[in-house]
Amino acid sequence: YSESMRISVIVPAFNEAWHLASTLDHIRTSSAAFERAGWAVELIVCDNNSTDATAAIAAAAGAHVIFEPINQISRARNAGASAASGDWLVFVDADSHPSAELFEAVAAQIRGGGCLAGGSTITFGTRQVSVRLAAWAWNTCSRVTRWAAGSFIFCERAAFLAAGGFSLNLFAAEEIDLFRRLKRRARTEHRTIVIL
């Protein structure tokens, strides 16, 4: 990795006015982990044809706002990646709250040099047993398969581009499809995929 690393945090957003300000605040706070490493951080929000105040909220938070007119999360994420200048891409869903500890762990993986891409386990802010069981089941599957949940993905930009980005043919499970391709690339480069 380079000491002059640049990180692009990309948030796809469709009618997320209710959640977005809180998410962007969490991202700004947590991005200090990258800034402490001396890396530049840019925040990109892809407004995926919202009809609410999503774009205005993103702009007010200091994000670089781009527009994708076709409603599809793969298109929104790919549009964000196309606008990004970072060496590494970090995709965060508009209703997610990544912690400073998570960003620290990502920075450590990048500094280590052996990681190509990764994600994290998920939690939901509820005590509902069925939701917690579903999260546990997904987290177990994610760790075993090294498939990342779409809510939080980090990837070396060059690997993302070489893999072709998110498939425009899929409207669900697009993150699993991407990670299947990234895992093949990681094997050829003798690198790893991690779930934090």
Coordinates of C-alpha atoms in Angstrom, one line a residue:
Y1 CA 0.0 0.0 0.0
S2 CA 1.0 3.6 -0.4
E3 CA 1.4 6.2 2.3
S4 CA -0.5 8.6 0.0
M5 CA -3.5 6.3 -0.1
R6 CA -6.9 7.7 -1.1
I7 CA -10.2 6.1 0.2
S8 CA -13.5 6.6 -1.5
V9 CA -16.6 6.0 0.6
I10 CA -19.6 5.4 -1.6
V11 CA -23.2 5.6 -0.4
P12 CA -26.0 4.5 -2.8
A13 CA -29.2 6.2 -1.8
F14 CA -32.8 6.1 -3.0
N15 CA -35.3 8.1 -0.9
E16 CA -33.1 7.8 2.2
A17 CA -33.8 11.2 3.7
W18 CA -34.9 9.6 7.0
H19 CA -31.6 7.8 7.6
L20 CA -29.0 9.5 5.5
A21 CA -27.8 12.4 7.8
S22 CA -27.2 9.9 10.6
T23 CA -25.3 7.5 8.3
L24 CA -23.1 10.3 6.9
D25 CA -22.4 11.5 10.4
H26 CA -21.2 8.0 11.4
I27 CA -19.1 7.8 8.2
R28 CA -17.4 11.2 8.8
T29 CA -16.6 10.3 12.4
S30 CA -15.3 6.8 11.6
S31 CA -13.3 8.1 8.6
A32 CA -10.9 9.6 11.1
A33 CA -9.3 6.1 11.2
F34 CA -8.2 6.6 7.6
E35 CA -7.2 10.2 8.2
R36 CA -5.0 9.1 11.1
A37 CA -3.1 6.9 8.7
G38 CA -2.5 10.0 6.6
W39 CA -4.9 8.9 3.8
A40 CA -7.3 11.3 2.0
V41 CA -10.9 10.4 2.2
E42 CA -13.7 11.4 -0.2
L43 CA -17.4 10.8 0.5
I44 CA -19.7 10.2 -2.5
V45 CA -23.4 9.8 -2.4
C46 CA -25.2 8.4 -5.5
D47 CA -28.7 9.7 -5.6
N48 CA -30.5 6.9 -7.3
N49 CA -33.4 8.9 -8.7
S50 CA -34.8 9.9 -5.2
T51 CA -38.0 11.9 -4.9
D52 CA -37.3 13.2 -1.4
A53 CA -34.5 15.4 0.1
T54 CA -31.8 12.7 -0.2
A55 CA -29.6 14.8 -2.5
A56 CA -29.9 18.0 -0.5
I57 CA -29.1 16.2 2.7
A58 CA -26.0 14.6 1.2
A59 CA -24.8 17.9 -0.2
A60 CA -25.4 19.7 3.1
A61 CA -23.2 17.0 4.8
G62 CA -20.4 17.8 2.4
A63 CA -20.7 14.8 0.2
H64 CA -20.0 14.8 -3.5
V65 CA -23.4 14.0 -4.9
I66 CA -23.9 12.2 -8.2
F67 CA -27.1 11.1 -9.9
E68 CA -28.1 7.7 -11.4
P69 CA -31.5 7.9 -13.0
I70 CA -32.2 4.1 -13.2
N71 CA -33.3 2.6 -9.9
Q72 CA -31.0 -0.3 -9.2
I73 CA -28.5 -0.6 -6.4
S74 CA -25.9 -2.1 -8.7
R75 CA -26.1 0.9 -11.0
A76 CA -25.9 3.3 -8.0
R77 CA -22.8 1.6 -6.6
N78 CA -21.1 1.4 -10.0
A79 CA -21.9 5.1 -10.7
G80 CA -20.3 6.0 -7.3
A81 CA -17.3 3.9 -8.2
S82 CA -17.0 5.6 -11.6
A83 CA -16.9 9.0 -9.9
A84 CA -14.4 7.9 -7.2
S85 CA -10.7 8.7 -7.2
G86 CA -9.8 6.4 -4.4
D87 CA -7.3 3.5 -4.4
W88 CA -9.8 1.7 -2.3
L89 CA -13.6 1.8 -2.4
V90 CA -15.8 1.4 0.6
F91 CA -19.5 0.9 -0.1
V92 CA -21.8 1.7 2.8
D93 CA -25.6 1.4 2.6
A94 CA -27.5 4.6 3.4
D95 CA -29.2 3.1 6.5
S96 CA -26.0 1.6 8.0
H97 CA -23.9 3.0 10.8
P98 CA -20.2 1.8 10.4
S99 CA -18.2 2.2 13.6
A100 CA -14.8 3.8 14.0
E101 CA -13.5 0.3 15.1
L102 CA -14.7 -1.2 11.8
F103 CA -12.9 1.5 9.8
E104 CA -9.8 0.9 11.9
A105 CA -10.0 -2.8 11.0
V106 CA -10.3 -1.9 7.3
A107 CA -7.3 0.4 7.5
A108 CA -5.3 -2.4 9.2
Q109 CA -6.2 -4.8 6.4
I110 CA -5.2 -2.3 3.7
R111 CA -1.9 -1.6 5.5
G112 CA -1.2 -5.4 5.7
G113 CA -1.2 -5.6 1.9
G114 CA -2.6 -9.1 1.6
C115 CA -6.2 -8.3 1.4
L116 CA -8.1 -7.7 -1.9
A117 CA -11.6 -7.1 -0.6
G118 CA -13.8 -7.7 2.3
G119 CA -16.9 -6.9 4.4
S120 CA -18.2 -7.2 7.9
T121 CA -20.7 -9.1 9.9
I122 CA -24.0 -7.3 10.5
T123 CA -26.2 -6.4 13.5
F124 CA -29.6 -4.9 13.6
G125 CA -30.9 -2.4 16.2
T126 CA -33.6 -4.6 17.5
R127 CA -34.2 -7.3 20.2
Q128 CA -36.6 -9.2 17.9
V129 CA -35.5 -12.9 18.1
S130 CA -36.3 -13.7 14.5
V131 CA -34.2 -10.8 13.2
R132 CA -31.3 -11.6 15.5
L133 CA -31.4 -15.3 14.4
A134 CA -31.4 -14.2 10.7
A135 CA -28.4 -12.0 11.4
W136 CA -26.6 -14.8 13.1
A137 CA -27.3 -17.2 10.2
W138 CA -26.1 -14.7 7.6
N139 CA -23.0 -13.8 9.6
T140 CA -22.1 -17.5 9.9
C141 CA -22.6 -18.0 6.2
S142 CA -20.7 -14.9 5.4
R143 CA -17.7 -16.0 7.4
V144 CA -17.6 -19.5 5.9
T145 CA -18.2 -18.4 2.3
R146 CA -16.4 -15.0 2.5
W147 CA -19.4 -13.3 0.9
A148 CA -19.9 -9.8 2.1
A149 CA -23.3 -8.2 2.9
G150 CA -24.0 -5.3 0.6
S151 CA -24.4 -3.0 3.6
F152 CA -20.6 -2.8 4.0
I153 CA -18.0 -3.7 1.4
F154 CA -14.5 -2.6 0.9
C155 CA -12.4 -3.4 -2.2
E156 CA -9.2 -2.4 -3.9
R157 CA -10.3 -0.2 -6.8
A158 CA -8.2 -2.1 -9.4
A159 CA -9.7 -5.4 -8.4
F160 CA -13.2 -4.0 -8.5
L161 CA -12.7 -2.7 -12.0
A162 CA -11.0 -5.9 -13.1
A163 CA -14.0 -7.9 -11.8
G164 CA -16.4 -5.7 -13.7
G165 CA -18.1 -4.1 -10.8
F166 CA -21.7 -5.0 -9.7
S167 CA -23.7 -6.9 -12.3
L168 CA -26.4 -4.9 -14.0
N169 CA -28.3 -8.1 -14.7
L170 CA -29.1 -8.7 -11.0
F171 CA -31.6 -6.9 -8.7
A172 CA -30.7 -9.0 -5.7
A173 CA -27.7 -10.9 -4.4
E174 CA -25.5 -8.7 -6.5
E175 CA -22.9 -8.5 -3.7
I176 CA -22.6 -12.3 -3.6
D177 CA -22.1 -12.4 -7.4
L178 CA -19.3 -9.8 -7.1
F179 CA -17.6 -11.7 -4.3
R180 CA -17.6 -14.9 -6.3
R181 CA -15.6 -13.0 -8.9
L182 CA -13.4 -11.3 -6.4
K183 CA -12.6 -14.6 -4.7
R184 CA -11.4 -16.0 -8.0
R185 CA -9.2 -13.0 -8.5
A186 CA -7.8 -13.2 -5.0
R187 CA -6.8 -16.8 -5.5
T188 CA -4.9 -15.9 -8.7
E189 CA -3.1 -13.0 -6.9
H190 CA -2.5 -15.1 -3.7
R191 CA -4.4 -12.5 -1.6
T192 CA -7.3 -12.8 0.8
I193 CA -11.0 -11.9 1.2
V194 CA -11.9 -11.0 4.8
I195 CA -15.1 -10.7 6.8
L196 CA -14.4 -8.5 9.8

